[in-house]
mmCIF file of C-alpha atoms in Angstrom:
data_model
loop_
_atom_site.group_PDB
_atom_site.id
_atom_site.type_symbol
_atom_site.label_atom_id
_atom_site.label_comp_id
_atom_site.label_asym_id
_atom_site.label_seq_id
_atom_site.Cartn_x
_atom_site.Cartn_y
_atom_site.Cartn_z
ATOM 1 C CA UNK A 22 0.047 -0.158 0.296
ATOM 2 C CA UNK A 23 1.986 3.269 -0.907
ATOM 3 C CA UNK A 24 1.275 5.930 1.330
ATOM 4 C CA UNK A 25 2.444 9.894 0.776
ATOM 5 C CA UNK A 26 2.689 12.274 3.640
ATOM 6 C CA UNK A 27 3.637 15.864 2.633
ATOM 7 C CA UNK A 28 5.329 18.170 5.712
ATOM 8 C CA UNK A 29 6.710 21.716 5.350
ATOM 9 C CA UNK A 30 3.732 23.832 4.660
ATOM 10 C CA UNK A 31 3.099 26.815 6.916
ATOM 11 C CA UNK A 32 2.622 31.039 6.626
ATOM 12 C CA UNK A 33 5.339 32.419 4.936
ATOM 13 C CA UNK A 34 5.915 36.566 3.831
ATOM 14 C CA UNK A 35 5.982 37.117 0.175
ATOM 15 C CA UNK A 36 9.684 36.821 -1.013
ATOM 16 C CA UNK A 37 10.704 34.227 1.359
ATOM 17 C CA UNK A 38 11.559 30.542 0.128
ATOM 18 C CA UNK A 39 10.242 27.128 1.759
ATOM 19 C CA UNK A 40 10.714 23.495 0.910
ATOM 20 C CA UNK A 41 7.680 20.878 0.845
ATOM 21 C CA UNK A 42 8.844 17.341 1.720
ATOM 22 C CA UNK A 43 6.338 13.983 0.468
ATOM 23 C CA UNK A 44 7.532 11.072 2.228
ATOM 24 C CA UNK A 45 6.667 7.916 0.173
ATOM 25 C CA UNK A 46 6.021 4.468 1.673
ATOM 26 C CA UNK A 47 5.006 1.019 0.640
ATOM 27 C CA UNK A 48 6.765 0.646 -2.676
ATOM 28 C CA UNK A 49 10.108 0.971 -4.518
ATOM 29 C CA UNK A 50 9.577 4.366 -6.455
ATOM 30 C CA UNK A 51 12.659 4.428 -9.201
ATOM 31 C CA UNK A 52 10.540 4.190 -12.118
ATOM 32 C CA UNK A 53 7.425 6.357 -10.495
ATOM 33 C CA UNK A 54 6.336 9.813 -11.815
ATOM 34 C CA UNK A 55 6.107 11.756 -9.069
ATOM 35 C CA UNK A 56 4.588 15.199 -9.258
ATOM 36 C CA UNK A 57 3.432 18.142 -6.989
ATOM 37 C CA UNK A 58 -0.048 19.832 -7.414
ATOM 38 C CA UNK A 59 -1.665 22.769 -5.610
ATOM 39 C CA UNK A 60 -5.233 23.806 -4.786
ATOM 40 C CA UNK A 61 -5.694 27.766 -4.107
ATOM 41 C CA UNK A 62 -8.883 28.931 -2.491
ATOM 42 C CA UNK A 63 -12.177 28.369 -4.453
ATOM 43 C CA UNK A 64 -10.013 26.786 -7.320
ATOM 44 C CA UNK A 65 -9.211 23.658 -8.887
ATOM 45 C CA UNK A 66 -6.487 21.444 -7.895
ATOM 46 C CA UNK A 67 -3.807 22.454 -10.649
ATOM 47 C CA UNK A 68 -0.144 21.412 -11.894
ATOM 48 C CA UNK A 69 3.100 22.691 -10.525
ATOM 49 C CA UNK A 70 5.854 20.151 -10.989
ATOM 50 C CA UNK A 71 6.568 16.584 -11.995
ATOM 51 C CA UNK A 72 9.573 14.343 -12.494
ATOM 52 C CA UNK A 73 8.968 11.554 -14.969
ATOM 53 C CA UNK A 74 9.601 8.125 -13.961
ATOM 54 C CA UNK A 75 12.549 8.105 -12.111
ATOM 55 C CA UNK A 76 14.100 11.452 -13.093
ATOM 56 C CA UNK A 77 14.820 11.749 -16.804
ATOM 57 C CA UNK A 78 12.440 14.741 -17.574
ATOM 58 C CA UNK A 79 10.937 17.325 -15.358
ATOM 59 C CA UNK A 80 8.217 19.410 -16.331
ATOM 60 C CA UNK A 81 6.826 22.940 -14.556
ATOM 61 C CA UNK A 82 4.061 24.849 -14.540
ATOM 62 C CA UNK A 83 4.603 28.046 -16.195
ATOM 63 C CA UNK A 84 3.448 29.873 -12.842
ATOM 64 C CA UNK A 85 6.473 28.432 -11.143
ATOM 65 C CA UNK A 86 8.874 28.066 -13.517
ATOM 66 C CA UNK A 87 12.430 29.428 -12.541
ATOM 67 C CA UNK A 88 10.907 29.542 -8.594
ATOM 68 C CA UNK A 89 10.328 26.157 -8.086
ATOM 69 C CA UNK A 90 12.490 23.224 -8.118
ATOM 70 C CA UNK A 91 11.462 19.468 -7.707
ATOM 71 C CA UNK A 92 13.671 16.901 -6.537
ATOM 72 C CA UNK A 93 14.179 13.313 -5.012
ATOM 73 C CA UNK A 94 16.481 11.769 -2.411
ATOM 74 C CA UNK A 95 18.644 9.241 -3.890
ATOM 75 C CA UNK A 96 16.213 6.420 -2.500
ATOM 76 C CA UNK A 97 13.598 8.363 -4.376
ATOM 77 C CA UNK A 98 11.618 7.671 -1.539
ATOM 78 C CA UNK A 99 11.080 11.364 -0.819
ATOM 79 C CA UNK A 100 10.010 14.334 -2.911
ATOM 80 C CA UNK A 101 10.551 18.004 -2.178
ATOM 81 C CA UNK A 102 9.241 21.151 -3.865
ATOM 82 C CA UNK A 103 11.779 23.957 -3.057
ATOM 83 C CA UNK A 104 9.869 27.129 -3.350
ATOM 84 C CA UNK A 105 11.855 30.717 -3.802
ATOM 85 C CA UNK A 106 10.476 33.963 -4.298
ATOM 86 C CA UNK A 107 7.041 33.046 -2.985
ATOM 87 C CA UNK A 108 4.124 35.386 -4.075
ATOM 88 C CA UNK A 109 0.484 35.753 -2.739
ATOM 89 C CA UNK A 110 -0.841 33.924 -5.264
ATOM 90 C CA UNK A 111 0.979 31.242 -3.981
ATOM 91 C CA UNK A 112 -1.253 30.079 -1.540
ATOM 92 C CA UNK A 113 -2.632 26.731 -1.839
ATOM 93 C CA UNK A 114 -2.887 23.416 -0.440
ATOM 94 C CA UNK A 115 0.154 21.727 -1.860
ATOM 95 C CA UNK A 116 -0.360 17.722 -2.441
ATOM 96 C CA UNK A 117 2.095 14.973 -3.703
ATOM 97 C CA UNK A 118 1.059 12.448 -6.447
ATOM 98 C CA UNK A 119 2.734 9.439 -7.574
ATOM 99 C CA UNK A 120 1.646 6.935 -10.072
ATOM 100 C CA UNK A 121 3.374 4.089 -12.016
ATOM 101 C CA UNK A 122 2.195 4.112 -15.228
ATOM 102 C CA UNK A 123 2.021 7.822 -16.418
ATOM 103 C CA UNK A 124 2.610 8.748 -19.744
ATOM 104 C CA UNK A 125 4.789 12.292 -20.855
ATOM 105 C CA UNK A 126 1.964 14.173 -22.271
ATOM 106 C CA UNK A 127 -0.134 13.573 -18.911
ATOM 107 C CA UNK A 128 2.048 14.528 -16.257
ATOM 108 C CA UNK A 129 -0.076 17.558 -15.841
ATOM 109 C CA UNK A 130 -3.216 16.162 -15.627
ATOM 110 C CA UNK A 131 -4.485 14.829 -11.522
ATOM 111 C CA UNK A 132 -6.582 12.304 -13.156
ATOM 112 C CA UNK A 133 -3.007 10.517 -13.862
ATOM 113 C CA UNK A 134 -2.239 10.010 -10.725
ATOM 114 C CA UNK A 135 -3.337 7.092 -8.343
ATOM 115 C CA UNK A 136 -2.211 7.869 -5.114
ATOM 116 C CA UNK A 137 -2.027 11.337 -3.383
ATOM 117 C CA UNK A 138 -1.055 12.753 -0.051
ATOM 118 C CA UNK A 139 -3.141 14.643 2.132
ATOM 119 C CA UNK A 140 -1.825 18.041 1.607
ATOM 120 C CA UNK A 141 -0.172 20.489 2.838
ATOM 121 C CA UNK A 142 -1.510 24.371 3.514
ATOM 122 C CA UNK A 143 0.922 27.199 2.287
ATOM 123 C CA UNK A 144 -0.014 30.762 2.806
ATOM 124 C CA UNK A 145 2.001 33.555 1.547
ATOM 125 C CA UNK A 146 1.327 36.777 3.184
ATOM 126 C CA UNK A 147 2.061 39.919 1.550
#
């Protein structure tokens, strides 16, 4: 049974940095596609970033490219999201999501992912 648990959220000031973590257990994740999504208040869940099948390719949403960095540890059982130059519009619940069979054209779609964490709130105060 795959379990994902996010941590690292909180209240930050605009311009600050924050690193989110997602601890994964229950499988070997070397070939999984791993992603971060977020859900701003009153909005739909949206794609943030993904690592395709263990790190061959990395993808970012336009809104975060250049400010956020997705990465994993060597064991591929912890996913990170380094968030720099945070803005008020980055305020959201952040979710990690994993999937074993994703294709590259679908990494940005929530329905691609079978496994989800419970989310961690990030609030950016301006």
